[in-house]
XYZ file of C-alpha atoms in Angstrom:
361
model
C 0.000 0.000 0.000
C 1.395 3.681 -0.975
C 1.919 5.734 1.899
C 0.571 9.456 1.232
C 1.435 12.568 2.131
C -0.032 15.367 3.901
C -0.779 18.213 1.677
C -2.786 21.277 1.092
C -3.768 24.197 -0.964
C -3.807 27.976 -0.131
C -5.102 29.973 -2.688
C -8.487 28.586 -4.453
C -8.332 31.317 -7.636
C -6.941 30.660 -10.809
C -3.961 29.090 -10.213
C -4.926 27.389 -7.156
C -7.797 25.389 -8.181
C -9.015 26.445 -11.573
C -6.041 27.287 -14.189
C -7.249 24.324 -16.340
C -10.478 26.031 -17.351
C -8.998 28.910 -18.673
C -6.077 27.326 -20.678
C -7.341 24.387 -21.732
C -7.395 24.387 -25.953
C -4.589 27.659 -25.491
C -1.589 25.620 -25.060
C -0.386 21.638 -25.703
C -1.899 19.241 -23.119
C 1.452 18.254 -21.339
C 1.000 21.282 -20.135
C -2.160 19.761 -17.550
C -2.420 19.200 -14.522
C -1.516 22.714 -14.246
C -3.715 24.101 -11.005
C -1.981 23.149 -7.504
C -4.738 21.036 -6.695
C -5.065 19.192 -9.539
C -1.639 18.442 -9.388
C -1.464 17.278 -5.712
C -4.893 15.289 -6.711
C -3.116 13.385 -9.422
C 0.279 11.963 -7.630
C -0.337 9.106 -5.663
C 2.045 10.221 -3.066
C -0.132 12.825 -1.875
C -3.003 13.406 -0.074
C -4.985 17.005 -0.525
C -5.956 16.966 3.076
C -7.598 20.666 2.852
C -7.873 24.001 1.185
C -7.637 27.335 2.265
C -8.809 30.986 0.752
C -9.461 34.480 2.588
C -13.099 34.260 0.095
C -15.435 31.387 1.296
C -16.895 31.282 -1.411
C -14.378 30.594 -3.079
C -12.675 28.088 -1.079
C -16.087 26.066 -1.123
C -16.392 26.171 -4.913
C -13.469 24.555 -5.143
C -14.236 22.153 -2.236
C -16.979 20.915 -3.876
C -14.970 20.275 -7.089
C -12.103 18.626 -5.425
C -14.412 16.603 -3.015
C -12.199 18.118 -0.130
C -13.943 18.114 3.402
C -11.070 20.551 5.509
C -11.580 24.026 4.428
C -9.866 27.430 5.894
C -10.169 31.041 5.660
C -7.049 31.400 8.179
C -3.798 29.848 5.881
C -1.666 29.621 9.558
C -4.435 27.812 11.388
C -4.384 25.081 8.528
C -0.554 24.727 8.895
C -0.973 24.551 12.676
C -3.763 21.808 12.467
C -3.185 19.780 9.313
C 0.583 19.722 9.885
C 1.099 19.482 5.941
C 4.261 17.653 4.299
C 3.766 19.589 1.571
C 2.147 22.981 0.780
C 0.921 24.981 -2.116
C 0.849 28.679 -1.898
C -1.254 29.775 -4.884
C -1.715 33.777 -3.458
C -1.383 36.798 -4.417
C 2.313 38.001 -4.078
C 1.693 40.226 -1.456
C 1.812 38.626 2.023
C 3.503 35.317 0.564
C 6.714 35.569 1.698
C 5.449 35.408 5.771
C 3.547 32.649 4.752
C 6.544 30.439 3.133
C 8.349 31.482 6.461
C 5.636 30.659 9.168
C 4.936 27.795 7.111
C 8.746 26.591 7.147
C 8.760 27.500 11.097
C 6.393 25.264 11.907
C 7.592 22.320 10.268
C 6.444 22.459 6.143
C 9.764 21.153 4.443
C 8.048 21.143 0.885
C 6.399 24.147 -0.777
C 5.351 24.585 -4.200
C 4.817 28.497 -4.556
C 3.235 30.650 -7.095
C 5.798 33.465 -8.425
C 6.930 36.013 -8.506
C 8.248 35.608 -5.104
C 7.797 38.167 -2.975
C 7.350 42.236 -3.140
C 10.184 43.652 -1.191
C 14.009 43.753 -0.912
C 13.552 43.310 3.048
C 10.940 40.131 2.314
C 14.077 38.731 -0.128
C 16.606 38.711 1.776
C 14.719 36.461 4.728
C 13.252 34.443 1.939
C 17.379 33.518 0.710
C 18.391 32.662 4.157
C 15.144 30.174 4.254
C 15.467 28.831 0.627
C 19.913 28.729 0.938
C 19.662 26.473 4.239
C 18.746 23.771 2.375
C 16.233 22.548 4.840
C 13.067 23.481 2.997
C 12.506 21.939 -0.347
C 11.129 24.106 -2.727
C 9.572 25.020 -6.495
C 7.855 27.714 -8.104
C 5.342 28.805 -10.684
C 7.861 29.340 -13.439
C 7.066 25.234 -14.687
C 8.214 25.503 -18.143
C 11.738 24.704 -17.240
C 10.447 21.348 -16.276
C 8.740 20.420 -19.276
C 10.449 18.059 -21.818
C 10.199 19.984 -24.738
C 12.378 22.925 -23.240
C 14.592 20.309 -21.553
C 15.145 18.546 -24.959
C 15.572 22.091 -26.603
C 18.461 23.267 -24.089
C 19.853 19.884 -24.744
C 20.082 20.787 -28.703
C 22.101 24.299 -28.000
C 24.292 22.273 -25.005
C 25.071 19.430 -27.636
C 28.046 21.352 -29.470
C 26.228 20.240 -32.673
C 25.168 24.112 -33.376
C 28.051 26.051 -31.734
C 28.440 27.440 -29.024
C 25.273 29.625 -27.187
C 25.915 33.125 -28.149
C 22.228 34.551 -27.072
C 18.739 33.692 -25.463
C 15.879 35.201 -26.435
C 12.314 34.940 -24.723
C 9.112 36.725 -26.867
C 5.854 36.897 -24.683
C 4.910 39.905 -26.179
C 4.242 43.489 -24.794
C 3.572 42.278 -20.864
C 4.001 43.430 -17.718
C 7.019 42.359 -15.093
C 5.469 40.959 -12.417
C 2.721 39.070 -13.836
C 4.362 37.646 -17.107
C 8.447 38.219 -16.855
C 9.336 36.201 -13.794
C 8.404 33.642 -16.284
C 10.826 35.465 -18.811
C 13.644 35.359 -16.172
C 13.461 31.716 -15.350
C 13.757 30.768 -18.890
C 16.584 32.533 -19.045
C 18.286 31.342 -16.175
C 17.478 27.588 -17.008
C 18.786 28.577 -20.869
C 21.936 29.526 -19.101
C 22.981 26.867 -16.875
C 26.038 27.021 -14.684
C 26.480 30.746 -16.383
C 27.005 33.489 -13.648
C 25.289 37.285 -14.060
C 27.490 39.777 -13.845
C 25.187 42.670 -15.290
C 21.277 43.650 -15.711
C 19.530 46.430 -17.959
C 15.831 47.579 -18.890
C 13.758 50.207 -19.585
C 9.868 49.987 -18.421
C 7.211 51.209 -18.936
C 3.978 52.662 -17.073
C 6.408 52.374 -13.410
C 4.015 54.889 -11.079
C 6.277 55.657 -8.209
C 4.382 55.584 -4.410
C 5.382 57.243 -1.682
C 9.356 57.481 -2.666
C 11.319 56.897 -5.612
C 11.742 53.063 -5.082
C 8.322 52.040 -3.950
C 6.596 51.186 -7.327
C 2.446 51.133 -6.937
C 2.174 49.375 -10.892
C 3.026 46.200 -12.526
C 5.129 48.007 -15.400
C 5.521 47.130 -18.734
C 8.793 45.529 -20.060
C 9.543 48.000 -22.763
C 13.504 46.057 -23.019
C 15.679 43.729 -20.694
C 18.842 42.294 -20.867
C 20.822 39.901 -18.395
C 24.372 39.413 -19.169
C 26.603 36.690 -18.100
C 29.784 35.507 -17.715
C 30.920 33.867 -20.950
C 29.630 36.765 -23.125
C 25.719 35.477 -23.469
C 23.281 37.546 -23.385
C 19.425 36.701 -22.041
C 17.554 38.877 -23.926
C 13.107 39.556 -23.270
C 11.524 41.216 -26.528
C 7.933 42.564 -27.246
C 7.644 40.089 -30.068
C 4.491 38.172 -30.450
C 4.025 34.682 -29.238
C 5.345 32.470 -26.453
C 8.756 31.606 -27.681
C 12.358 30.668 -26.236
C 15.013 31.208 -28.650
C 18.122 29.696 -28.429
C 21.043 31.026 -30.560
C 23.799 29.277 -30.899
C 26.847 29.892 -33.352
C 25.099 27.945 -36.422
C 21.598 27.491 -35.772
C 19.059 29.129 -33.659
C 16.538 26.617 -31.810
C 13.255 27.371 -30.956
C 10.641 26.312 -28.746
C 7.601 28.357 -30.334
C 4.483 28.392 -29.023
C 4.403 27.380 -25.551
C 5.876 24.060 -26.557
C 3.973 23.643 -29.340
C 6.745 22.899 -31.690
C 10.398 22.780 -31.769
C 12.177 24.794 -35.176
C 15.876 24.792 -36.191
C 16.916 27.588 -38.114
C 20.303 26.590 -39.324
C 22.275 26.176 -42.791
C 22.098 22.507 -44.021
C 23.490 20.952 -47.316
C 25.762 23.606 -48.325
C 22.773 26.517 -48.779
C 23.914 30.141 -49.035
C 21.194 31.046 -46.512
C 19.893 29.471 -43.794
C 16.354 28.140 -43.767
C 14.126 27.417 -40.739
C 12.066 24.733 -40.226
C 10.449 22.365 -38.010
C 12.780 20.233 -35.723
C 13.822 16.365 -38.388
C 14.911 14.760 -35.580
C 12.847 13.000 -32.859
C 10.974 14.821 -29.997
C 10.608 12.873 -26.871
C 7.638 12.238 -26.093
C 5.545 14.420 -23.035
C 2.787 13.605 -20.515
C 1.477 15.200 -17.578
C 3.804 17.912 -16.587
C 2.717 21.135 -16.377
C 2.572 21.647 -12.129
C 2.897 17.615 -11.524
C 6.179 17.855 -12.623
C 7.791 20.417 -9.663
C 5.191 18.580 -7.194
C 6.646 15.416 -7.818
C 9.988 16.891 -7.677
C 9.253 17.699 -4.184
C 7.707 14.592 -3.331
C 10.913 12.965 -4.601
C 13.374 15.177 -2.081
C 10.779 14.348 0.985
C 11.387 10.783 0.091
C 15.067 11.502 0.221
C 15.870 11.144 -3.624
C 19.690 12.120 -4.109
C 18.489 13.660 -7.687
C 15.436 15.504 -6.747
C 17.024 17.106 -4.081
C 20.336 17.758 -6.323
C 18.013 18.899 -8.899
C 16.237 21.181 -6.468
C 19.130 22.650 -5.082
C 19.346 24.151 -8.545
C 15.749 25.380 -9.004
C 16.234 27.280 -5.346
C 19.145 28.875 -6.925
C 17.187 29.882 -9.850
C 14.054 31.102 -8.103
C 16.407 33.324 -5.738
C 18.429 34.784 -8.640
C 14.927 35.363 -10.936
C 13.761 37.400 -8.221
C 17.610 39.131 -7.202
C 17.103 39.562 -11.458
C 13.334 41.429 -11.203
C 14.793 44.251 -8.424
C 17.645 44.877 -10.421
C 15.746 45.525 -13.797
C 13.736 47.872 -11.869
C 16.925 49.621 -10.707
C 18.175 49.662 -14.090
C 15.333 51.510 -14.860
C 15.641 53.719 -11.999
C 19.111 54.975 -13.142
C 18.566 55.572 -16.515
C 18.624 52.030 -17.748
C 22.218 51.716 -17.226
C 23.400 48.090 -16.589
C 23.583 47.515 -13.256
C 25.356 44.223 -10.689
C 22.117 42.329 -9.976
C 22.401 42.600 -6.607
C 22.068 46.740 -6.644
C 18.555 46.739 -5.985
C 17.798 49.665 -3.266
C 17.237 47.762 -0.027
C 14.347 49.878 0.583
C 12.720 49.090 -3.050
C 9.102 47.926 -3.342
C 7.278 46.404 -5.789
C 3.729 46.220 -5.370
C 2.597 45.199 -8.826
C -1.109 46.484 -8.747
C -2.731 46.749 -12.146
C -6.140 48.191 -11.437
C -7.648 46.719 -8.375
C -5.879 43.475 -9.285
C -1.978 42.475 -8.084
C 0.423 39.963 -9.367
């Protein structure tokens, strides 16, 4: 008989408990389960023991979907009396990072959290002592770097077959930072590997200032962005249309267009004057569920004391600290000019709240 875990949900909107209804048909299906509870539902490790949302309402709607008897309104009275082995936090930004820390204080050493992280410098730098110690297993809402199809991609570009990577490029269109580029980031930062950034630039657009100069009230747009590393690559985020990662190497660029959709590989073949893209002629492995299984079971993996999931997770807490480190510093960039800056010269006292109408990331 499989032993299950403990686990719940916090957070019963979109992402939470309903993501599927609103994607479904928009992207491929390997992209599903992608809510947290649908996720948690569908390993058979795991046990969604209860749910948890500030609306009633909307908790119970997605009680009664789910079939889930323990409901909350209070997230930190469900920690203290379901004692959870592993968490989703599917809230709003703001408040999340106290959450992720009482949660780890009283014993949660698994979260899956939605991104971006948190709103503050302050909130960050508590949030890197939790996530460096290595005692808390963690994964974020930024999924695509789990899927197979941008695995198998980065695997093309890390061959040697195409050169060496000169650039990445992510296009997801004329969006804000907050709700869409901490998606952006992590792309990057799983394009780049072992790379180390040594510089950050952007201009924005739309950044409404509060009550000083580095307290931003609005989700701003991404007019331009850069990350530069070590080795001479450049992570680049465009305004282009679609829902692309571009990967250029030396002789080819690969691209995962689409959302996954399709793999192309632009590249000069049979002695052609000019190169010529088209779709990938080799093999694409094959993809199931991913989509938010993939990180839970990750998790479920290091709580079961997996050398490789927790290896492998050591990396993605790496990646979710520096995507964050990456969104202050693009707003500093900003802030001075879009100048590159180190991207650790965010203003401690910087702020993002990320509110687009009544609505925040």
């Amino acid at each position: 008989m499989v032993t299950r875990l403990n686990s719940a949900v916090i957070g019963c909107g979109r992402m939470g408990a309903f993501t599927s209804e609103s994607l479904r048909g928009q992207v491929p299906n390997f992209w599903f389960p992608l809510s947290h509870a649908e996720a948690v539902l569908r390993h058979e490790r795991l046990h969604l023991s209860a749910l948890c949302d500030t609306s009633a309402e909307a908790v119970a709607k997605a009680a009664k979907a789910y079939h889930v008897p323990a409901t909350y309104i209070d997230a930190r009275k469900l920690i203290e009396e379901v004692r959870p082995q592993l968490l989703c936090i599917a809230t709003r930004t703001v408040g999340r990072a106290d959450l992720m820390l009482d949660a780890a204080e009283m014993g949660v050493r698994a979260m899956h959290v939605e991104k971006p992280l948190c709103n503050s410098v302050s909130e960050f730098g508590r949030l890197t002592t939790l996530l460096g110690s290595g005692d808390v297993f963690a994964t974020y809402g930024a999924v695509r770097r789990f899927m197979t199809v941008y695995r198998f991609a980065k695997g093309l570009a890390d061959s040697g077959r195409y050169g060496p990577l000169r650039e990445i490029r992510v296009n997801f269109g004329s969006a804000a930072l907050y709700w869409t580029h901490a998606h952006s980031v992590d792309l990057i930062l799983f394009a780049a590997g072992q790379r180390r950034v040594t510089g950050v630039q952007c201009r924005l657009s739309g950044a409404i200032e509060g009550a000083s100069r580095t307290e931003i009230e609005s989700d701003p747009t991404v007019v331009s962005a850069a990350v530069y590393f070590d080795d001479g690559v450049a992570g680049i985020v465009t305004q282009s249309l679609g829902a692309d990662l571009v990967l250029c190497c030396k002789d080819a660029e690969i691209a995962v267009r689409a959302n996954g959709g399709r793999v192309e590989v632009y590249a000069s073949r049979d002695g052609a004057i000019f190169p010529s893209a088209r779709p990938f002629d080799g093999t694409l492995p094959a993809a199931d569920a991913e989509g938010t299984f993939a990180p839970v079971s990750e998790l479920v993996g290091c709580l079961d004391g997996e050398a490789g999931a927790i290896a492998h997770n050591a990396v993605n807490r790496r990646d979710i600290l520096e995507g964050q480190r990456i969104l202050f510093a693009l707003v500093q960039s900003h802030l001075e000019g879009s100048r590159i800056v180190e991207p650790d010269a965010a203003d401690p006292s910087m702020v993002i709240h990320a509110r687009t109408g009544d609505r925040y990331a």
